PDB file of C-alpha atoms in Angstrom:
ATOM      1  CA  TYR E   1      -9.363   0.870  -3.052  1.00 66.00           C
ATOM      2  CA  ARG E   2     -11.652   2.561  -3.331  1.00 75.00           C
ATOM      3  CA  ILE E   3     -11.938   5.349  -1.145  1.00 86.00           C
ATOM      4  CA  ASP E   4     -13.260   8.092  -1.612  1.00 91.00           C
ATOM      5  CA  ASN E   5     -14.647  11.423   0.306  1.00 94.00           C
ATOM      6  CA  ASP E   6     -18.009   9.704   1.778  1.00 95.00           C
ATOM      7  CA  MET E   7     -16.038   6.851   3.189  1.00 95.00           C
ATOM      8  CA  ILE E   8     -13.547   9.261   5.166  1.00 95.00           C
ATOM      9  CA  ASN E   9     -16.599  11.043   6.619  1.00 95.00           C
ATOM     10  CA  ILE E  10     -17.838   7.555   8.168  1.00 96.00           C
ATOM     11  CA  LEU E  11     -14.456   6.275   9.569  1.00 96.00           C
ATOM     12  CA  GLU E  12     -13.955   9.849  10.876  1.00 95.00           C
ATOM     13  CA  LYS E  13     -17.659   9.456  12.726  1.00 96.00           C
ATOM     14  CA  GLU E  14     -16.938   6.127  13.968  1.00 97.00           C
ATOM     15  CA  ASN E  15     -13.699   7.527  14.896  1.00 96.00           C
ATOM     16  CA  TYR E  16     -11.462   5.778  13.273  1.00 96.00           C
ATOM     17  CA  GLU E  17      -6.906   6.719  13.784  1.00 96.00           C
ATOM     18  CA  TYR E  18      -6.066   5.521  10.033  1.00 96.00           C
ATOM     19  CA  ASP E  19      -6.479   4.404   6.785  1.00 95.00           C
ATOM     20  CA  SER E  20      -4.543   2.499   4.016  1.00 92.00           C
ATOM     21  CA  SER E  21      -6.627   2.888   0.989  1.00 90.00           C
ATOM     22  CA  VAL E  22      -4.740   5.488  -1.141  1.00 92.00           C
ATOM     23  CA  VAL E  23      -2.554   4.161  -3.377  1.00 90.00           C
ATOM     24  CA  PRO E  24      -0.333   7.308  -4.865  1.00 91.00           C
ATOM     25  CA  ALA E  25      -0.414   5.081  -8.756  1.00 88.00           C
ATOM     26  CA  TYR E  26      -2.856   5.003 -11.713  1.00 85.00           C
ATOM     27  CA  PHE E  27      -3.628   1.947 -13.032  1.00 78.00           C
ATOM     28  CA  PRO E  28      -6.870   2.111 -15.036  1.00 78.00           C
ATOM     29  CA  GLY E  29      -9.849   1.093 -13.922  1.00 77.00           C
ATOM     30  CA  HIS E  30      -8.689   0.624 -10.110  1.00 78.00           C
ATOM     31  CA  PHE E  31      -6.364   3.735  -9.104  1.00 82.00           C
ATOM     32  CA  LYS E  32      -7.999   7.026 -10.212  1.00 83.00           C
ATOM     33  CA  LEU E  33      -5.669  10.027 -12.428  1.00 87.00           C
ATOM     34  CA  LYS E  34      -5.703  11.769  -9.219  1.00 89.00           C
ATOM     35  CA  ASN E  35      -3.604   9.584  -6.951  1.00 89.00           C
ATOM     36  CA  LEU E  36      -0.634  10.280  -8.590  1.00 90.00           C
ATOM     37  CA  MET E  37      -1.216  13.669  -6.469  1.00 90.00           C
ATOM     38  CA  ALA E  38      -1.245  12.245  -3.392  1.00 92.00           C
ATOM     39  CA  PRO E  39       1.546  12.407  -0.718  1.00 93.00           C
ATOM     40  CA  ARG E  40       3.663   8.737  -0.483  1.00 89.00           C
ATOM     41  CA  LYS E  41       4.479   9.264   3.470  1.00 90.00           C
ATOM     42  CA  PRO E  42       1.804   8.880   6.211  1.00 93.00           C
ATOM     43  CA  TYR E  43      -0.301  12.661   6.501  1.00 96.00           C
ATOM     44  CA  TYR E  44      -3.278  13.707   8.497  1.00 97.00           C
ATOM     45  CA  ILE E  45      -6.297  14.263   6.010  1.00 96.00           C
ATOM     46  CA  GLY E  46      -7.494  17.528   4.812  1.00 96.00           C
ATOM     47  CA  SER E  47     -10.758  18.333   3.368  1.00 94.00           C
ATOM     48  CA  ASP E  48     -10.298  15.730   0.332  1.00 95.00           C
ATOM     49  CA  TYR E  49      -8.862  11.926   0.908  1.00 94.00           C
ATOM     50  CA  LEU E  50      -5.664  12.865  -1.085  1.00 94.00           C
ATOM     51  CA  GLU E  51      -4.877  16.157   0.135  1.00 95.00           C
ATOM     52  CA  LYS E  52      -2.768  17.120   3.485  1.00 96.00           C
ATOM     53  CA  GLY E  53      -4.633  18.447   6.250  1.00 95.00           C
ATOM     54  CA  SER E  54      -5.635  18.401   9.818  1.00 93.00           C
ATOM     55  CA  ARG E  55      -8.585  15.913  10.083  1.00 94.00           C
ATOM     56  CA  ASN E  56      -8.264  13.285  12.712  1.00 93.00           C
ATOM     57  CA  ILE E  57      -7.704  10.451  10.703  1.00 96.00           C
ATOM     58  CA  VAL E  58      -4.218   9.528   9.698  1.00 97.00           C
ATOM     59  CA  GLU E  59      -3.658   8.142   5.929  1.00 95.00           C
ATOM     60  CA  VAL E  60      -0.925   5.198   5.286  1.00 94.00           C
ATOM     61  CA  PRO E  61      -0.489   5.482   1.499  1.00 92.00           C
ATOM     62  CA  LEU E  62       0.265   1.746  -0.088  1.00 89.00           C
ATOM     63  CA  PRO E  63       3.609   2.579  -1.281  1.00 88.00           C
ATOM     64  CA  SER E  64       4.175   3.391  -5.243  1.00 85.00           C
ATOM     65  CA  PHE E  65       6.359   4.243  -7.384  1.00 78.00           C
ATOM     66  CA  GLY E  66       6.314   6.353 -10.469  1.00 73.00           C
ATOM     67  CA  PHE E  67       2.720   4.820 -11.865  1.00 76.00           C
ATOM     68  CA  PHE E  68       3.476   1.196 -10.157  1.00 78.00           C
ATOM     69  CA  PRO E  69       1.992  -0.069  -7.189  1.00 83.00           C
ATOM     70  CA  LEU E  70       3.617  -2.389  -5.072  1.00 82.00           C
ATOM     71  CA  LEU E  71       0.715  -4.261  -4.559  1.00 82.00           C
ATOM     72  CA  GLY E  72       0.685  -8.631  -3.973  1.00 82.00           C
ATOM     73  CA  THR E  73      -0.756  -9.043  -7.289  1.00 80.00           C
ATOM     74  CA  VAL E  74       1.428  -6.790  -8.694  1.00 81.00           C
ATOM     75  CA  LEU E  75       4.251  -8.696  -6.881  1.00 83.00           C
ATOM     76  CA  THR E  76       3.777 -11.656  -7.650  1.00 84.00           C
ATOM     77  CA  ASN E  77       3.323 -11.270 -11.108  1.00 82.00           C
ATOM     78  CA  PHE E  78       6.217  -9.509 -11.416  1.00 84.00           C
ATOM     79  CA  GLY E  79       8.910 -11.358  -8.932  1.00 86.00           C
ATOM     80  CA  THR E  80      11.326 -10.898  -6.372  1.00 88.00           C
ATOM     81  CA  ASN E  81      13.773  -8.817  -8.569  1.00 88.00           C
ATOM     82  CA  TYR E  82      10.977  -6.305  -8.889  1.00 85.00           C
ATOM     83  CA  PHE E  83      10.569  -5.905  -5.341  1.00 86.00           C
ATOM     84  CA  LYS E  84      13.573  -5.441  -4.744  1.00 87.00           C
ATOM     85  CA  PHE E  85      14.113  -2.775  -7.340  1.00 85.00           C
ATOM     86  CA  PHE E  86      11.034  -0.947  -5.252  1.00 82.00           C
ATOM     87  CA  GLU E  87      12.238  -1.543  -2.026  1.00 83.00           C
ATOM     88  CA  LYS E  88      15.713   0.167  -3.245  1.00 83.00           C
ATOM     89  CA  MET E  89      13.087   3.182  -4.417  1.00 79.00           C
ATOM     90  CA  MET E  90      11.468   3.754  -1.277  1.00 76.00           C
ATOM     91  CA  ARG E  91      14.250   5.553   0.611  1.00 70.00           C
ATOM     92  CA  ASN E  92      12.671   5.724   4.617  1.00 70.00           C
ATOM     93  CA  GLU E  93       9.352   5.553   3.417  1.00 70.00           C
ATOM     94  CA  PRO E  94       6.978   2.618   5.432  1.00 72.00           C
ATOM     95  CA  LEU E  95       7.406  -0.264   3.335  1.00 81.00           C
ATOM     96  CA  ILE E  96       4.172  -1.757   3.657  1.00 84.00           C
ATOM     97  CA  LEU E  97       3.599  -5.449   2.122  1.00 84.00           C
ATOM     98  CA  ASN E  98      -0.765  -5.551   0.782  1.00 83.00           C
ATOM     99  CA  PHE E  99      -2.283  -8.992  -0.113  1.00 80.00           C
ATOM    100  CA  HIS E 100      -5.321 -10.252  -1.047  1.00 78.00           C
ATOM    101  CA  MET E 101      -6.644 -13.889  -0.541  1.00 76.00           C
ATOM    102  CA  ARG E 102      -6.685 -14.402  -3.888  1.00 73.00           C
ATOM    103  CA  ASP E 103      -2.972 -13.839  -4.136  1.00 77.00           C
ATOM    104  CA  LEU E 104      -2.731 -16.656  -1.630  1.00 78.00           C
ATOM    105  CA  VAL E 105      -4.594 -19.035  -2.944  1.00 77.00           C
ATOM    106  CA  ASP E 106      -5.179 -21.185  -5.934  1.00 72.00           C
ATOM    107  CA  ILE E 107      -7.585 -19.415  -8.400  1.00 67.00           C
ATOM    108  CA  GLU E 108      -9.132 -20.162 -11.755  1.00 62.00           C
ATOM    109  CA  ARG E 109      -6.096 -20.543 -14.770  1.00 59.00           C
ATOM    110  CA  GLY E 110      -6.932 -17.739 -17.536  1.00 57.00           C
ATOM    111  CA  ALA E 111      -7.293 -14.736 -14.353  1.00 55.00           C
ATOM    112  CA  PHE E 112      -5.542 -11.253 -15.326  1.00 53.00           C
ATOM    113  CA  TRP E 113      -2.064 -11.638 -13.909  1.00 53.00           C
ATOM    114  CA  VAL E 114      -2.078 -14.743 -12.713  1.00 57.00           C
ATOM    115  CA  ARG E 115       1.299 -16.664 -11.833  1.00 67.00           C
ATOM    116  CA  ASP E 116       0.462 -20.143 -10.590  1.00 78.00           C
ATOM    117  CA  LEU E 117       0.791 -20.703  -6.971  1.00 81.00           C
ATOM    118  CA  GLU E 118       3.703 -22.602  -6.230  1.00 85.00           C
ATOM    119  CA  ARG E 119       5.660 -19.177  -8.372  1.00 84.00           C
ATOM    120  CA  ARG E 120       3.611 -17.250  -5.794  1.00 85.00           C
ATOM    121  CA  GLU E 121       4.565 -18.246  -2.857  1.00 87.00           C
ATOM    122  CA  ARG E 122       7.978 -18.360  -3.915  1.00 89.00           C
ATOM    123  CA  VAL E 123       7.950 -15.143  -4.207  1.00 89.00           C
ATOM    124  CA  ILE E 124       6.011 -13.959  -1.291  1.00 89.00           C
ATOM    125  CA  ASN E 125       8.665 -16.438   0.823  1.00 91.00           C
ATOM    126  CA  GLY E 126      11.531 -14.904  -1.020  1.00 91.00           C
ATOM    127  CA  VAL E 127      10.509 -11.329   0.063  1.00 90.00           C
ATOM    128  CA  LEU E 128       9.675 -12.056   3.913  1.00 90.00           C
ATOM    129  CA  SER E 129      13.663 -14.362   3.988  1.00 92.00           C
ATOM    130  CA  TYR E 130      14.467 -11.689   1.755  1.00 90.00           C
ATOM    131  CA  LEU E 131      12.665  -8.103   4.421  1.00 88.00           C
ATOM    132  CA  ASN E 132      13.659 -10.636   7.321  1.00 90.00           C
ATOM    133  CA  LYS E 133      17.356 -10.094   7.073  1.00 91.00           C
ATOM    134  CA  LYS E 134      17.904  -6.351   7.070  1.00 85.00           C
ATOM    135  CA  SER E 135      14.148  -4.582   8.166  1.00 85.00           C
ATOM    136  CA  GLU E 136      12.391  -4.926  11.229  1.00 86.00           C
ATOM    137  CA  PHE E 137       8.785  -5.627  11.287  1.00 88.00           C
ATOM    138  CA  THR E 138       5.772  -3.725  12.514  1.00 90.00           C
ATOM    139  CA  THR E 139       2.335  -2.811  12.023  1.00 91.00           C
ATOM    140  CA  ILE E 140       0.305  -0.172  10.678  1.00 91.00           C
ATOM    141  CA  LYS E 141      -0.969   0.829  13.939  1.00 93.00           C
ATOM    142  CA  ASP E 142       3.000   1.360  15.284  1.00 93.00           C
ATOM    143  CA  VAL E 143       3.318   3.707  12.233  1.00 92.00           C
ATOM    144  CA  VAL E 144       0.279   5.383  13.235  1.00 95.00           C
ATOM    145  CA  SER E 145       1.582   5.909  16.638  1.00 95.00           C
ATOM    146  CA  GLU E 146       5.289   6.889  15.289  1.00 94.00           C
ATOM    147  CA  PHE E 147       3.394   9.614  13.009  1.00 94.00           C
ATOM    148  CA  LYS E 148       1.587  11.104  15.562  1.00 95.00           C
ATOM    149  CA  ARG E 149       4.531  11.449  18.003  1.00 94.00           C
ATOM    150  CA  LYS E 150       6.331  13.165  15.051  1.00 94.00           C
ATOM    151  CA  ASN E 151       3.358  15.664  14.337  1.00 90.00           C
ATOM    152  CA  GLU E 152       1.052  16.329  16.871  1.00 76.00           C
ATOM    153  CA  TYR E 153      -0.474  19.423  16.662  1.00 58.00           C
TER     154      TYR E 153
END
């Protein structure tokens, strides 16, 4: 989530097609306040990585609603009902599930916002089971291909 314009320049130079590092949310120490201004649907990056433009890289923002991101750590701490509420608010936006290894392994007690591994596994399995009944899974690469097909310039 520590993306900036210099990193986008490097990705573009290396011919990357997309990035998925922008989280349109604010959380001190993690996401900048200006991230709230970023588009919430895929977009071609502009001169600034938080703006629409005509560069060759597509940004696929991670999902958020207001100040709240949908990230593995947040999801496993707030639970399946948080996810279900969040999912209803997304309305036709790509719903990207983003997990880090720490969300899926047992870590030291007393860490920031961490529930025990068994509870985290239960939440993740519950979310995947819920989605499996009503959604189609795809890859970010496929989301980008579909976006490019609809937004050729």
